[in-house]
Amino acid sequence: MLKIPENKTRKRFRIAQCVFYALLVFLCSMPFIQGANSQGVFYSYSVLDLISFIGGNAEGALGSAFLKYVMFTPILIIIPVVGFFFCALDSQRNMKNIVSLICCAAGIISIIIFAGSALSLGALLSLLIYLLVSFLTTLAIFARFIGDKKENEK
């Protein structure tokens, strides 16, 4: 990929993307899944709580329906971390925007598949932030082409 120096507009988009990806990592500590089991006991688990169930058995509020998904919960943290590091470290190539769109799509799909109808506040906020980051990424891609055109005219 061609290395092109970053202008102010693209730098602002990149910094905003980094901030939102860091916020997505923080949201993994908020309740992601909530509901009630067959005994009527209410449960609410964050991604970090669900990761702690890996390798063990979850008795009590966590139903057996979620146990099959527990092994896939680390991906909910890995996706925003990958997006953050690509946006933070790649300032001259367009690779960060491609990876960011892939991370947003993967994040939205994984939240919808994993949480399903038991979405909680953390999952809803994460979905909204993934949509916002994908919009910012699209704007950053267009800013790259428009910025290059204006720089060539000077």
GROMACS .gro file of C-alpha atoms in nm:
model
  154
    1MET     CA    1   0.000   0.000   0.000
    2LEU     CA    2   0.117   0.351  -0.070
    3LYS     CA    3   0.242   0.552   0.221
    4ILE     CA    4   0.095   0.901   0.217
    5PRO     CA    5   0.156   1.156   0.493
    6GLU     CA    6  -0.142   1.212   0.716
    7ASN     CA    7  -0.319   1.549   0.709
    8LYS     CA    8  -0.514   1.706   0.998
    9THR     CA    9  -0.851   1.568   0.894
   10ARG     CA   10  -0.733   1.209   0.864
   11LYS     CA   11  -0.543   1.241   1.192
   12ARG     CA   12  -0.860   1.355   1.370
   13PHE     CA   13  -1.054   1.061   1.229
   14ARG     CA   14  -0.778   0.821   1.338
   15ILE     CA   15  -0.770   0.961   1.692
   16ALA     CA   16  -1.151   0.942   1.718
   17GLN     CA   17  -1.141   0.580   1.604
   18CYS     CA   18  -0.876   0.500   1.869
   19VAL     CA   19  -1.086   0.662   2.142
   20PHE     CA   20  -1.398   0.467   2.043
   21TYR     CA   21  -1.208   0.137   2.024
   22ALA     CA   22  -1.067   0.202   2.374
   23LEU     CA   23  -1.423   0.271   2.492
   24LEU     CA   24  -1.535  -0.061   2.341
   25VAL     CA   25  -1.270  -0.244   2.544
   26PHE     CA   26  -1.394  -0.064   2.857
   27LEU     CA   27  -1.756  -0.161   2.780
   28CYS     CA   28  -1.659  -0.528   2.813
   29SER     CA   29  -1.668  -0.473   3.190
   30MET     CA   30  -2.033  -0.360   3.176
   31PRO     CA   31  -2.326  -0.605   3.176
   32PHE     CA   32  -2.348  -0.765   2.831
   33ILE     CA   33  -2.604  -1.039   2.890
   34GLN     CA   34  -2.901  -1.036   3.122
   35GLY     CA   35  -3.212  -1.238   3.178
   36ALA     CA   36  -3.372  -1.484   3.416
   37ASN     CA   37  -3.329  -1.858   3.443
   38SER     CA   38  -3.601  -2.118   3.487
   39GLN     CA   39  -3.611  -2.066   3.866
   40GLY     CA   40  -3.675  -1.693   3.817
   41VAL     CA   41  -3.329  -1.586   3.931
   42PHE     CA   42  -3.212  -1.272   3.749
   43TYR     CA   43  -2.862  -1.275   3.605
   44SER     CA   44  -2.641  -1.013   3.444
   45TYR     CA   45  -2.290  -1.090   3.320
   46SER     CA   46  -2.017  -0.883   3.162
   47VAL     CA   47  -1.776  -1.023   2.903
   48LEU     CA   48  -1.509  -1.048   3.171
   49ASP     CA   49  -1.746  -1.251   3.393
   50LEU     CA   50  -1.820  -1.486   3.105
   51ILE     CA   51  -1.450  -1.533   3.030
   52SER     CA   52  -1.401  -1.643   3.391
   53PHE     CA   53  -1.638  -1.937   3.324
   54ILE     CA   54  -1.404  -2.085   3.060
   55GLY     CA   55  -1.283  -2.426   3.163
   56GLY     CA   56  -1.518  -2.458   3.454
   57ASN     CA   57  -1.882  -2.519   3.514
   58ALA     CA   58  -2.123  -2.238   3.574
   59GLU     CA   59  -2.381  -2.340   3.824
   60GLY     CA   60  -2.660  -2.114   3.926
   61ALA     CA   61  -2.793  -1.831   3.718
   62LEU     CA   62  -2.592  -1.894   3.402
   63GLY     CA   63  -2.793  -2.140   3.200
   64SER     CA   64  -2.654  -2.422   2.994
   65ALA     CA   65  -2.759  -2.233   2.681
   66PHE     CA   66  -2.477  -1.982   2.728
   67LEU     CA   67  -2.212  -2.236   2.821
   68LYS     CA   68  -2.160  -2.330   2.457
   69TYR     CA   69  -2.081  -1.965   2.374
   70VAL     CA   70  -1.847  -1.901   2.667
   71MET     CA   71  -1.544  -2.018   2.468
   72PHE     CA   72  -1.610  -1.746   2.210
   73THR     CA   73  -1.637  -1.454   2.455
   74PRO     CA   74  -1.268  -1.351   2.432
   75ILE     CA   75  -1.337  -1.243   2.073
   76LEU     CA   76  -1.552  -0.961   2.213
   77ILE     CA   77  -1.236  -0.813   2.365
   78ILE     CA   78  -0.993  -0.914   2.089
   79ILE     CA   79  -1.185  -0.736   1.810
   80PRO     CA   80  -1.169  -0.382   1.956
   81VAL     CA   81  -0.807  -0.432   2.068
   82VAL     CA   82  -0.704  -0.523   1.712
   83GLY     CA   83  -0.895  -0.223   1.578
   84PHE     CA   84  -0.733   0.006   1.834
   85PHE     CA   85  -0.379  -0.100   1.756
   86PHE     CA   86  -0.426  -0.076   1.380
   87CYS     CA   87  -0.571   0.274   1.414
   88ALA     CA   88  -0.306   0.383   1.663
   89LEU     CA   89  -0.001   0.248   1.480
   90ASP     CA   90  -0.092   0.285   1.112
   91SER     CA   91  -0.084   0.655   1.033
   92GLN     CA   92   0.027   0.656   0.670
   93ARG     CA   93  -0.152   0.368   0.500
   94ASN     CA   94  -0.517   0.296   0.439
   95MET     CA   95  -0.488  -0.050   0.601
   96LYS     CA   96  -0.629   0.085   0.929
   97ASN     CA   97  -0.956   0.174   0.758
   98ILE     CA   98  -0.994  -0.167   0.597
   99VAL     CA   99  -0.919  -0.344   0.925
  100SER     CA  100  -1.153  -0.107   1.108
  101LEU     CA  101  -1.445  -0.193   0.880
  102ILE     CA  102  -1.372  -0.564   0.922
  103CYS     CA  103  -1.353  -0.523   1.301
  104CYS     CA  104  -1.683  -0.333   1.308
  105ALA     CA  105  -1.860  -0.599   1.103
  106ALA     CA  106  -1.711  -0.880   1.311
  107GLY     CA  107  -1.799  -0.700   1.636
  108ILE     CA  108  -2.161  -0.642   1.537
  109ILE     CA  109  -2.205  -1.000   1.415
  110SER     CA  110  -2.043  -1.150   1.725
  111ILE     CA  111  -2.256  -0.942   1.964
  112ILE     CA  112  -2.577  -1.031   1.781
  113ILE     CA  113  -2.489  -1.402   1.766
  114PHE     CA  114  -2.358  -1.422   2.121
  115ALA     CA  115  -2.602  -1.206   2.314
  116GLY     CA  116  -2.908  -1.249   2.093
  117SER     CA  117  -3.223  -1.154   2.279
  118ALA     CA  118  -3.044  -1.119   2.613
  119LEU     CA  119  -2.873  -0.791   2.518
  120SER     CA  120  -2.788  -0.563   2.806
  121LEU     CA  121  -2.663  -0.205   2.831
  122GLY     CA  122  -2.301  -0.286   2.749
  123ALA     CA  123  -2.395  -0.481   2.437
  124LEU     CA  124  -2.633  -0.212   2.313
  125LEU     CA  125  -2.375   0.062   2.364
  126SER     CA  126  -2.113  -0.151   2.190
  127LEU     CA  127  -2.342  -0.200   1.890
  128LEU     CA  128  -2.399   0.176   1.866
  129ILE     CA  129  -2.028   0.251   1.895
  130TYR     CA  130  -1.943  -0.008   1.629
  131LEU     CA  131  -2.189   0.164   1.397
  132LEU     CA  132  -2.034   0.501   1.479
  133VAL     CA  133  -1.681   0.371   1.416
  134SER     CA  134  -1.784   0.222   1.082
  135PHE     CA  135  -1.933   0.560   0.984
  136LEU     CA  136  -1.612   0.740   1.093
  137THR     CA  137  -1.404   0.487   0.899
  138THR     CA  138  -1.607   0.548   0.585
  139LEU     CA  139  -1.558   0.922   0.628
  140ALA     CA  140  -1.185   0.869   0.680
  141ILE     CA  141  -1.162   0.672   0.355
  142PHE     CA  142  -1.337   0.950   0.164
  143ALA     CA  143  -1.129   1.217   0.341
  144ARG     CA  144  -0.819   1.040   0.217
  145PHE     CA  145  -0.929   1.063  -0.146
  146ILE     CA  146  -1.062   1.418  -0.119
  147GLY     CA  147  -0.757   1.534   0.076
  148ASP     CA  148  -0.522   1.388  -0.182
  149LYS     CA  149  -0.711   1.561  -0.462
  150LYS     CA  150  -0.687   1.899  -0.289
  151GLU     CA  151  -0.317   1.850  -0.213
  152ASN     CA  152  -0.250   1.769  -0.580
  153GLU     CA  153  -0.422   2.090  -0.692
  154LYS     CA  154  -0.186   2.304  -0.481
   0.00000   0.00000   0.00000
